[in-house]
Amino acid sequence: MDIPRLLSHTAIWVCADGKVQLNHAVRLHGSLLGAAARFLGNLVLNGEFGMRKIGEADNEWRALMLGFHHVGVQTDDLDNCLNWYLDYFEADFSWQLDRFSDLTLDRLPGIVKLIEVKAGDVRFHLFDRSAHNRRRPPAAGFQFQHVCLTVDAADELPELRRRWFELYESGKYVFARPDPPSGIVTDADGTRSLYVLDVNGLEFEFTYIPGSARD
Ligand SMILES: [Fe+2]
Protein backbone atom coordinates (compact mmCIF):
# COMPACT_ATOMS: atom_id res chain seq x y z
CA MET A 1 0.00 0.00 0.00
CA ASP A 2 1.65 3.19 -1.13
CA ILE A 3 0.29 5.66 1.38
CA PRO A 4 1.28 3.84 4.61
CA ARG A 5 4.73 3.19 3.15
CA LEU A 6 5.12 6.88 2.37
CA LEU A 7 3.86 7.70 5.82
CA SER A 8 6.52 5.53 7.42
CA HIS A 9 9.27 7.25 5.51
CA THR A 10 7.98 10.77 5.98
CA ALA A 11 8.34 12.46 9.32
CA ILE A 12 5.00 13.65 10.66
CA TRP A 13 4.79 14.90 14.19
CA VAL A 14 1.79 15.29 16.46
CA CYS A 15 1.74 18.22 18.87
CA ALA A 16 0.29 18.37 22.36
CA ASP A 17 -2.92 19.78 20.94
CA GLY A 18 -3.21 16.83 18.57
CA LYS A 19 -2.56 18.87 15.43
CA VAL A 20 -0.15 17.56 12.88
CA GLN A 21 3.03 19.59 12.51
CA LEU A 22 4.40 19.46 9.01
CA ASN A 23 7.06 22.20 9.06
CA HIS A 24 9.66 19.83 10.45
CA ALA A 25 9.02 17.43 7.61
CA VAL A 26 9.54 20.22 5.12
CA ARG A 27 12.79 21.26 6.75
CA LEU A 28 14.16 17.78 7.23
CA HIS A 29 13.17 16.17 4.00
CA GLY A 30 12.98 18.97 1.49
CA SER A 31 10.13 20.25 -0.54
CA LEU A 32 9.22 17.02 -2.30
CA LEU A 33 8.68 14.98 0.83
CA GLY A 34 7.27 18.07 2.50
CA ALA A 35 4.57 18.18 -0.14
CA ALA A 36 3.90 14.50 0.46
CA ALA A 37 3.74 15.20 4.18
CA ARG A 38 1.22 18.01 3.65
CA PHE A 39 -0.90 15.65 1.59
CA LEU A 40 -0.66 12.89 4.20
CA GLY A 41 -1.17 15.40 6.97
CA ASN A 42 -4.49 16.32 5.45
CA LEU A 43 -5.41 12.64 5.49
CA VAL A 44 -4.44 12.46 9.17
CA LEU A 45 -6.42 15.56 10.01
CA ASN A 46 -9.35 14.10 8.15
CA GLY A 47 -9.18 11.00 10.31
CA GLU A 48 -7.69 8.62 7.77
CA PHE A 49 -4.88 7.60 10.10
CA GLY A 50 -4.76 7.40 13.88
CA MET A 51 -1.87 9.31 15.47
CA ARG A 52 -0.73 9.46 19.08
CA LYS A 53 -1.41 12.58 21.07
CA ILE A 54 1.54 13.41 23.30
CA GLY A 55 0.97 14.44 26.94
CA GLU A 56 -0.34 17.96 27.58
CA ALA A 57 2.85 19.04 29.33
CA ASP A 58 5.07 17.69 26.60
CA ASN A 59 5.85 20.21 23.89
CA GLU A 60 8.22 17.87 22.08
CA TRP A 61 7.38 16.83 18.55
CA ARG A 62 7.64 13.08 18.25
CA ALA A 63 6.91 10.46 15.64
CA LEU A 64 4.96 7.43 16.85
CA MET A 65 7.24 4.40 16.70
CA LEU A 66 5.56 1.01 16.96
CA GLY A 67 7.07 -2.45 17.15
CA PHE A 68 5.35 -5.80 16.79
CA HIS A 69 4.99 -7.87 19.98
CA HIS A 70 2.51 -10.78 19.77
CA VAL A 71 -0.59 -12.29 18.22
CA GLY A 72 -3.37 -13.46 20.56
CA VAL A 73 -4.89 -16.76 19.42
CA GLN A 74 -8.21 -17.85 20.93
CA THR A 75 -8.86 -21.58 20.73
CA ASP A 76 -11.22 -24.20 22.12
CA ASP A 77 -8.46 -26.79 22.69
CA LEU A 78 -5.28 -25.36 24.14
CA ASP A 79 -3.25 -28.59 24.05
CA ASN A 80 -4.08 -29.18 20.39
CA CYS A 81 -3.29 -25.57 19.53
CA LEU A 82 -0.07 -25.50 21.55
CA ASN A 83 1.27 -28.69 20.00
CA TRP A 84 0.57 -27.48 16.48
CA TYR A 85 2.16 -24.06 17.05
CA LEU A 86 5.25 -25.67 18.61
CA ASP A 87 5.59 -28.09 15.71
CA TYR A 88 4.54 -25.97 12.74
CA PHE A 89 6.34 -22.76 13.69
CA GLU A 90 9.20 -24.65 15.37
CA ALA A 91 8.39 -22.40 18.30
CA ASP A 92 9.68 -22.51 21.86
CA PHE A 93 7.56 -22.43 25.00
CA SER A 94 8.09 -19.14 26.88
CA TRP A 95 5.70 -19.08 29.84
CA GLN A 96 2.15 -19.85 30.93
CA LEU A 97 -0.44 -18.16 33.11
CA ASP A 98 -3.56 -19.48 34.83
CA ARG A 99 -4.39 -16.58 37.13
CA PHE A 100 -5.59 -13.38 35.54
CA SER A 101 -6.30 -9.79 36.43
CA ASP A 102 -9.85 -8.51 36.83
CA LEU A 103 -9.37 -6.59 33.61
CA THR A 104 -8.36 -9.73 31.68
CA LEU A 105 -11.28 -11.70 33.17
CA ASP A 106 -13.59 -8.88 32.17
CA ARG A 107 -12.17 -8.72 28.63
CA LEU A 108 -11.97 -12.48 28.16
CA PRO A 109 -14.61 -14.18 30.37
CA GLY A 110 -13.93 -17.90 30.75
CA ILE A 111 -10.19 -17.70 30.03
CA VAL A 112 -8.52 -20.67 31.73
CA LYS A 113 -4.88 -20.68 30.67
CA LEU A 114 -2.62 -18.60 28.46
CA ILE A 115 0.65 -19.87 27.03
CA GLU A 116 3.26 -17.82 25.19
CA VAL A 117 5.34 -19.50 22.51
CA LYS A 118 7.99 -17.73 20.47
CA ALA A 119 9.34 -18.30 16.97
CA GLY A 120 12.07 -15.90 15.89
CA ASP A 121 10.88 -12.46 16.93
CA VAL A 122 7.21 -13.44 16.82
CA ARG A 123 5.30 -14.38 19.96
CA PHE A 124 1.94 -16.11 20.02
CA HIS A 125 -0.33 -15.88 23.05
CA LEU A 126 -2.47 -19.02 22.94
CA PHE A 127 -5.47 -19.19 25.26
CA ASP A 128 -8.71 -21.08 25.65
CA ARG A 129 -12.17 -19.93 26.71
CA SER A 130 -14.43 -22.19 28.80
CA ALA A 131 -17.49 -21.09 26.84
CA HIS A 132 -15.94 -21.29 23.38
CA ASN A 133 -18.73 -21.74 20.82
CA ARG A 134 -16.52 -23.23 18.06
CA ARG A 135 -17.95 -20.77 15.56
CA ARG A 136 -15.99 -18.51 13.25
CA PRO A 137 -16.64 -14.81 12.91
CA PRO A 138 -18.77 -13.93 9.89
CA ALA A 139 -16.51 -13.85 6.85
CA ALA A 140 -17.62 -10.41 5.72
CA GLY A 141 -17.54 -8.84 9.20
CA PHE A 142 -14.97 -6.70 10.97
CA GLN A 143 -11.99 -8.79 12.06
CA PHE A 144 -8.21 -9.09 11.80
CA GLN A 145 -8.59 -11.25 8.73
CA HIS A 146 -5.04 -12.62 8.55
CA VAL A 147 -1.59 -12.15 10.02
CA CYS A 148 1.36 -11.85 7.66
CA LEU A 149 4.82 -13.02 8.68
CA THR A 150 7.97 -12.57 6.64
CA VAL A 151 10.45 -15.30 5.79
CA ASP A 152 14.03 -14.42 4.92
CA ALA A 153 14.57 -16.91 2.10
CA ALA A 154 12.35 -17.88 -0.81
CA ASP A 155 12.77 -21.60 -0.17
CA GLU A 156 11.09 -21.27 3.24
CA LEU A 157 7.72 -20.94 1.52
CA PRO A 158 7.57 -24.41 -0.09
CA GLU A 159 8.97 -25.83 3.15
CA LEU A 160 6.16 -24.20 5.18
CA ARG A 161 3.67 -25.57 2.66
CA ARG A 162 5.15 -29.06 2.84
CA ARG A 163 5.22 -29.01 6.63
CA TRP A 164 1.53 -28.05 6.80
CA PHE A 165 0.61 -31.19 4.84
CA GLU A 166 2.99 -33.31 6.87
CA LEU A 167 1.41 -32.24 10.18
CA TYR A 168 -2.11 -32.49 8.77
CA GLU A 169 -1.56 -36.00 7.52
CA SER A 170 0.07 -37.11 10.78
CA GLY A 171 -3.36 -37.24 12.42
CA LYS A 172 -1.90 -35.74 15.62
CA TYR A 173 -3.97 -32.55 15.52
CA VAL A 174 -7.63 -31.60 15.22
CA PHE A 175 -8.27 -29.01 12.51
CA ALA A 176 -11.30 -26.74 12.65
CA ARG A 177 -11.15 -26.40 8.87
CA PRO A 178 -9.55 -28.90 6.50
CA ASP A 179 -8.66 -26.33 3.81
CA PRO A 180 -5.16 -26.97 2.45
CA PRO A 181 -2.57 -24.21 1.96
CA SER A 182 -2.74 -21.98 -1.10
CA GLY A 183 -0.23 -22.19 -3.87
CA ILE A 184 2.73 -19.80 -3.73
CA VAL A 185 1.83 -16.63 -5.58
CA THR A 186 4.37 -14.15 -6.98
CA ASP A 187 3.48 -10.47 -7.41
CA ALA A 188 4.80 -8.27 -10.22
CA ASP A 189 7.58 -6.96 -7.95
CA GLY A 190 8.75 -10.48 -7.11
CA THR A 191 7.17 -10.68 -3.66
CA ARG A 192 5.95 -14.21 -2.98
CA SER A 193 3.17 -15.23 -0.62
CA LEU A 194 1.71 -18.41 0.85
CA TYR A 195 -1.54 -18.64 2.83
CA VAL A 196 -2.20 -21.36 5.41
CA LEU A 197 -4.76 -21.98 8.15
CA ASP A 198 -3.80 -22.94 11.68
CA VAL A 199 -5.67 -25.66 13.61
CA ASN A 200 -8.32 -23.08 14.56
CA GLY A 201 -8.96 -22.05 10.97
CA LEU A 202 -7.13 -18.73 11.48
CA GLU A 203 -5.27 -17.50 8.43
CA PHE A 204 -1.57 -16.77 8.23
CA GLU A 205 0.23 -15.32 5.25
CA PHE A 206 3.93 -15.95 4.81
CA THR A 207 5.68 -13.55 2.51
CA TYR A 208 9.10 -13.41 0.97
CA ILE A 209 10.32 -10.00 -0.21
CA PRO A 210 13.26 -10.03 -2.66
CA GLY A 211 16.40 -8.47 -1.24
CA SER A 212 16.07 -10.17 2.15
CA ALA A 213 19.12 -10.92 4.25
CA ARG A 214 19.80 -14.42 2.94
CA ASP A 215 19.55 -13.61 -0.79
FE1 LIG B 1 -1.72 -9.85 3.37
mmCIF file of C-alpha atoms and ligand atoms in Angstrom:
data_model
loop_
_atom_site.group_PDB
_atom_site.id
_atom_site.type_symbol
_atom_site.label_atom_id
_atom_site.label_comp_id
_atom_site.label_asym_id
_atom_site.label_seq_id
_atom_site.Cartn_x
_atom_site.Cartn_y
_atom_site.Cartn_z
ATOM 1 C CA MET A 1 0.000 0.000 0.000
ATOM 2 C CA ASP A 2 1.648 3.192 -1.133
ATOM 3 C CA ILE A 3 0.292 5.656 1.383
ATOM 4 C CA PRO A 4 1.282 3.843 4.609
ATOM 5 C CA ARG A 5 4.732 3.186 3.149
ATOM 6 C CA LEU A 6 5.120 6.880 2.369
ATOM 7 C CA LEU A 7 3.865 7.696 5.819
ATOM 8 C CA SER A 8 6.517 5.531 7.424
ATOM 9 C CA HIS A 9 9.272 7.253 5.506
ATOM 10 C CA THR A 10 7.981 10.772 5.979
ATOM 11 C CA ALA A 11 8.338 12.460 9.322
ATOM 12 C CA ILE A 12 4.999 13.650 10.658
ATOM 13 C CA TRP A 13 4.790 14.905 14.194
ATOM 14 C CA VAL A 14 1.789 15.290 16.461
ATOM 15 C CA CYS A 15 1.736 18.216 18.869
ATOM 16 C CA ALA A 16 0.291 18.375 22.358
ATOM 17 C CA ASP A 17 -2.923 19.781 20.941
ATOM 18 C CA GLY A 18 -3.214 16.831 18.570
ATOM 19 C CA LYS A 19 -2.564 18.870 15.426
ATOM 20 C CA VAL A 20 -0.150 17.565 12.878
ATOM 21 C CA GLN A 21 3.027 19.591 12.510
ATOM 22 C CA LEU A 22 4.403 19.464 9.013
ATOM 23 C CA ASN A 23 7.063 22.195 9.058
ATOM 24 C CA HIS A 24 9.660 19.827 10.446
ATOM 25 C CA ALA A 25 9.023 17.430 7.613
ATOM 26 C CA VAL A 26 9.535 20.222 5.123
ATOM 27 C CA ARG A 27 12.793 21.265 6.750
ATOM 28 C CA LEU A 28 14.163 17.780 7.226
ATOM 29 C CA HIS A 29 13.167 16.170 4.005
ATOM 30 C CA GLY A 30 12.979 18.973 1.495
ATOM 31 C CA SER A 31 10.135 20.253 -0.538
ATOM 32 C CA LEU A 32 9.220 17.021 -2.299
ATOM 33 C CA LEU A 33 8.683 14.984 0.828
ATOM 34 C CA GLY A 34 7.273 18.072 2.495
ATOM 35 C CA ALA A 35 4.571 18.182 -0.142
ATOM 36 C CA ALA A 36 3.897 14.504 0.459
ATOM 37 C CA ALA A 37 3.745 15.201 4.182
ATOM 38 C CA ARG A 38 1.223 18.007 3.645
ATOM 39 C CA PHE A 39 -0.902 15.649 1.593
ATOM 40 C CA LEU A 40 -0.655 12.893 4.195
ATOM 41 C CA GLY A 41 -1.169 15.400 6.973
ATOM 42 C CA ASN A 42 -4.488 16.317 5.451
ATOM 43 C CA LEU A 43 -5.409 12.644 5.493
ATOM 44 C CA VAL A 44 -4.437 12.459 9.166
ATOM 45 C CA LEU A 45 -6.420 15.562 10.014
ATOM 46 C CA ASN A 46 -9.352 14.102 8.147
ATOM 47 C CA GLY A 47 -9.176 10.997 10.312
ATOM 48 C CA GLU A 48 -7.694 8.617 7.770
ATOM 49 C CA PHE A 49 -4.885 7.597 10.099
ATOM 50 C CA GLY A 50 -4.763 7.403 13.880
ATOM 51 C CA MET A 51 -1.875 9.312 15.467
ATOM 52 C CA ARG A 52 -0.729 9.459 19.076
ATOM 53 C CA LYS A 53 -1.415 12.581 21.068
ATOM 54 C CA ILE A 54 1.542 13.409 23.304
ATOM 55 C CA GLY A 55 0.966 14.443 26.942
ATOM 56 C CA GLU A 56 -0.337 17.959 27.581
ATOM 57 C CA ALA A 57 2.847 19.040 29.335
ATOM 58 C CA ASP A 58 5.066 17.688 26.602
ATOM 59 C CA ASN A 59 5.846 20.207 23.887
ATOM 60 C CA GLU A 60 8.220 17.867 22.076
ATOM 61 C CA TRP A 61 7.377 16.829 18.549
ATOM 62 C CA ARG A 62 7.644 13.082 18.248
ATOM 63 C CA ALA A 63 6.911 10.457 15.636
ATOM 64 C CA LEU A 64 4.959 7.430 16.845
ATOM 65 C CA MET A 65 7.245 4.399 16.704
ATOM 66 C CA LEU A 66 5.560 1.010 16.960
ATOM 67 C CA GLY A 67 7.067 -2.449 17.147
ATOM 68 C CA PHE A 68 5.355 -5.801 16.792
ATOM 69 C CA HIS A 69 4.988 -7.874 19.978
ATOM 70 C CA HIS A 70 2.507 -10.783 19.767
ATOM 71 C CA VAL A 71 -0.588 -12.286 18.223
ATOM 72 C CA GLY A 72 -3.368 -13.461 20.563
ATOM 73 C CA VAL A 73 -4.892 -16.757 19.421
ATOM 74 C CA GLN A 74 -8.209 -17.848 20.931
ATOM 75 C CA THR A 75 -8.858 -21.578 20.733
ATOM 76 C CA ASP A 76 -11.216 -24.198 22.116
ATOM 77 C CA ASP A 77 -8.464 -26.788 22.694
ATOM 78 C CA LEU A 78 -5.278 -25.362 24.139
ATOM 79 C CA ASP A 79 -3.250 -28.589 24.049
ATOM 80 C CA ASN A 80 -4.079 -29.177 20.388
ATOM 81 C CA CYS A 81 -3.287 -25.566 19.532
ATOM 82 C CA LEU A 82 -0.072 -25.495 21.554
ATOM 83 C CA ASN A 83 1.272 -28.692 19.997
ATOM 84 C CA TRP A 84 0.566 -27.477 16.476
ATOM 85 C CA TYR A 85 2.164 -24.059 17.054
ATOM 86 C CA LEU A 86 5.252 -25.673 18.611
ATOM 87 C CA ASP A 87 5.587 -28.094 15.706
ATOM 88 C CA TYR A 88 4.535 -25.973 12.744
ATOM 89 C CA PHE A 89 6.342 -22.756 13.688
ATOM 90 C CA GLU A 90 9.204 -24.646 15.370
ATOM 91 C CA ALA A 91 8.394 -22.404 18.304
ATOM 92 C CA ASP A 92 9.679 -22.507 21.862
ATOM 93 C CA PHE A 93 7.560 -22.432 25.004
ATOM 94 C CA SER A 94 8.088 -19.144 26.885
ATOM 95 C CA TRP A 95 5.697 -19.076 29.839
ATOM 96 C CA GLN A 96 2.153 -19.846 30.925
ATOM 97 C CA LEU A 97 -0.437 -18.160 33.115
ATOM 98 C CA ASP A 98 -3.560 -19.479 34.831
ATOM 99 C CA ARG A 99 -4.388 -16.575 37.133
ATOM 100 C CA PHE A 100 -5.592 -13.379 35.539
ATOM 101 C CA SER A 101 -6.298 -9.794 36.434
ATOM 102 C CA ASP A 102 -9.849 -8.511 36.825
ATOM 103 C CA LEU A 103 -9.366 -6.587 33.614
ATOM 104 C CA THR A 104 -8.364 -9.728 31.683
ATOM 105 C CA LEU A 105 -11.282 -11.701 33.175
ATOM 106 C CA ASP A 106 -13.593 -8.882 32.173
ATOM 107 C CA ARG A 107 -12.169 -8.716 28.632
ATOM 108 C CA LEU A 108 -11.969 -12.481 28.164
ATOM 109 C CA PRO A 109 -14.605 -14.183 30.372
ATOM 110 C CA GLY A 110 -13.934 -17.900 30.745
ATOM 111 C CA ILE A 111 -10.191 -17.699 30.025
ATOM 112 C CA VAL A 112 -8.516 -20.666 31.728
ATOM 113 C CA LYS A 113 -4.883 -20.683 30.670
ATOM 114 C CA LEU A 114 -2.622 -18.597 28.464
ATOM 115 C CA ILE A 115 0.649 -19.868 27.028
ATOM 116 C CA GLU A 116 3.256 -17.820 25.189
ATOM 117 C CA VAL A 117 5.340 -19.502 22.507
ATOM 118 C CA LYS A 118 7.994 -17.734 20.472
ATOM 119 C CA ALA A 119 9.341 -18.303 16.972
ATOM 120 C CA GLY A 120 12.067 -15.902 15.888
ATOM 121 C CA ASP A 121 10.882 -12.456 16.932
ATOM 122 C CA VAL A 122 7.209 -13.441 16.820
ATOM 123 C CA ARG A 123 5.300 -14.378 19.961
ATOM 124 C CA PHE A 124 1.945 -16.110 20.024
ATOM 125 C CA HIS A 125 -0.328 -15.881 23.048
ATOM 126 C CA LEU A 126 -2.467 -19.016 22.937
ATOM 127 C CA PHE A 127 -5.467 -19.186 25.257
ATOM 128 C CA ASP A 128 -8.713 -21.079 25.649
ATOM 129 C CA ARG A 129 -12.170 -19.932 26.712
ATOM 130 C CA SER A 130 -14.427 -22.193 28.797
ATOM 131 C CA ALA A 131 -17.486 -21.087 26.836
ATOM 132 C CA HIS A 132 -15.941 -21.295 23.379
ATOM 133 C CA ASN A 133 -18.728 -21.735 20.819
ATOM 134 C CA ARG A 134 -16.516 -23.232 18.064
ATOM 135 C CA ARG A 135 -17.953 -20.774 15.560
ATOM 136 C CA ARG A 136 -15.992 -18.513 13.248
ATOM 137 C CA PRO A 137 -16.642 -14.806 12.908
ATOM 138 C CA PRO A 138 -18.773 -13.927 9.895
ATOM 139 C CA ALA A 139 -16.508 -13.850 6.846
ATOM 140 C CA ALA A 140 -17.617 -10.408 5.724
ATOM 141 C CA GLY A 141 -17.539 -8.838 9.198
ATOM 142 C CA PHE A 142 -14.971 -6.702 10.973
ATOM 143 C CA GLN A 143 -11.992 -8.793 12.060
ATOM 144 C CA PHE A 144 -8.209 -9.088 11.803
ATOM 145 C CA GLN A 145 -8.592 -11.251 8.733
ATOM 146 C CA HIS A 146 -5.044 -12.620 8.548
ATOM 147 C CA VAL A 147 -1.593 -12.153 10.024
ATOM 148 C CA CYS A 148 1.356 -11.848 7.664
ATOM 149 C CA LEU A 149 4.820 -13.023 8.678
ATOM 150 C CA THR A 150 7.969 -12.571 6.638
ATOM 151 C CA VAL A 151 10.445 -15.301 5.794
ATOM 152 C CA ASP A 152 14.030 -14.417 4.917
ATOM 153 C CA ALA A 153 14.572 -16.912 2.102
ATOM 154 C CA ALA A 154 12.352 -17.880 -0.807
ATOM 155 C CA ASP A 155 12.773 -21.605 -0.170
ATOM 156 C CA GLU A 156 11.091 -21.266 3.244
ATOM 157 C CA LEU A 157 7.716 -20.942 1.516
ATOM 158 C CA PRO A 158 7.572 -24.412 -0.088
ATOM 159 C CA GLU A 159 8.971 -25.828 3.155
ATOM 160 C CA LEU A 160 6.165 -24.203 5.179
ATOM 161 C CA ARG A 161 3.672 -25.567 2.663
ATOM 162 C CA ARG A 162 5.146 -29.061 2.837
ATOM 163 C CA ARG A 163 5.220 -29.009 6.631
ATOM 164 C CA TRP A 164 1.533 -28.051 6.801
ATOM 165 C CA PHE A 165 0.612 -31.186 4.844
ATOM 166 C CA GLU A 166 2.991 -33.313 6.872
ATOM 167 C CA LEU A 167 1.406 -32.243 10.183
ATOM 168 C CA TYR A 168 -2.114 -32.487 8.774
ATOM 169 C CA GLU A 169 -1.563 -36.001 7.517
ATOM 170 C CA SER A 170 0.073 -37.112 10.779
ATOM 171 C CA GLY A 171 -3.356 -37.238 12.425
ATOM 172 C CA LYS A 172 -1.900 -35.739 15.620
ATOM 173 C CA TYR A 173 -3.973 -32.553 15.519
ATOM 174 C CA VAL A 174 -7.629 -31.599 15.217
ATOM 175 C CA PHE A 175 -8.275 -29.009 12.508
ATOM 176 C CA ALA A 176 -11.302 -26.742 12.647
ATOM 177 C CA ARG A 177 -11.150 -26.397 8.867
ATOM 178 C CA PRO A 178 -9.553 -28.896 6.497
ATOM 179 C CA ASP A 179 -8.662 -26.328 3.813
ATOM 180 C CA PRO A 180 -5.160 -26.974 2.450
ATOM 181 C CA PRO A 181 -2.572 -24.207 1.957
ATOM 182 C CA SER A 182 -2.744 -21.978 -1.104
ATOM 183 C CA GLY A 183 -0.235 -22.189 -3.874
ATOM 184 C CA ILE A 184 2.726 -19.804 -3.728
ATOM 185 C CA VAL A 185 1.833 -16.626 -5.585
ATOM 186 C CA THR A 186 4.366 -14.146 -6.981
ATOM 187 C CA ASP A 187 3.484 -10.470 -7.408
ATOM 188 C CA ALA A 188 4.802 -8.268 -10.221
ATOM 189 C CA ASP A 189 7.580 -6.958 -7.950
ATOM 190 C CA GLY A 190 8.754 -10.483 -7.113
ATOM 191 C CA THR A 191 7.168 -10.678 -3.665
ATOM 192 C CA ARG A 192 5.946 -14.213 -2.976
ATOM 193 C CA SER A 193 3.172 -15.234 -0.616
ATOM 194 C CA LEU A 194 1.709 -18.405 0.850
ATOM 195 C CA TYR A 195 -1.539 -18.642 2.829
ATOM 196 C CA VAL A 196 -2.204 -21.359 5.413
ATOM 197 C CA LEU A 197 -4.764 -21.982 8.146
ATOM 198 C CA ASP A 198 -3.802 -22.941 11.684
ATOM 199 C CA VAL A 199 -5.672 -25.656 13.611
ATOM 200 C CA ASN A 200 -8.323 -23.079 14.558
ATOM 201 C CA GLY A 201 -8.963 -22.048 10.968
ATOM 202 C CA LEU A 202 -7.134 -18.731 11.478
ATOM 203 C CA GLU A 203 -5.270 -17.499 8.428
ATOM 204 C CA PHE A 204 -1.569 -16.774 8.227
ATOM 205 C CA GLU A 205 0.229 -15.321 5.254
ATOM 206 C CA PHE A 206 3.928 -15.953 4.806
ATOM 207 C CA THR A 207 5.675 -13.551 2.509
ATOM 208 C CA TYR A 208 9.102 -13.410 0.972
ATOM 209 C CA ILE A 209 10.321 -9.996 -0.213
ATOM 210 C CA PRO A 210 13.263 -10.033 -2.655
ATOM 211 C CA GLY A 211 16.397 -8.475 -1.236
ATOM 212 C CA SER A 212 16.067 -10.174 2.149
ATOM 213 C CA ALA A 213 19.125 -10.922 4.251
ATOM 214 C CA ARG A 214 19.802 -14.424 2.937
ATOM 215 C CA ASP A 215 19.549 -13.614 -0.792
HETATM 216 FE FE FE B 1 -1.722 -9.851 3.370
#
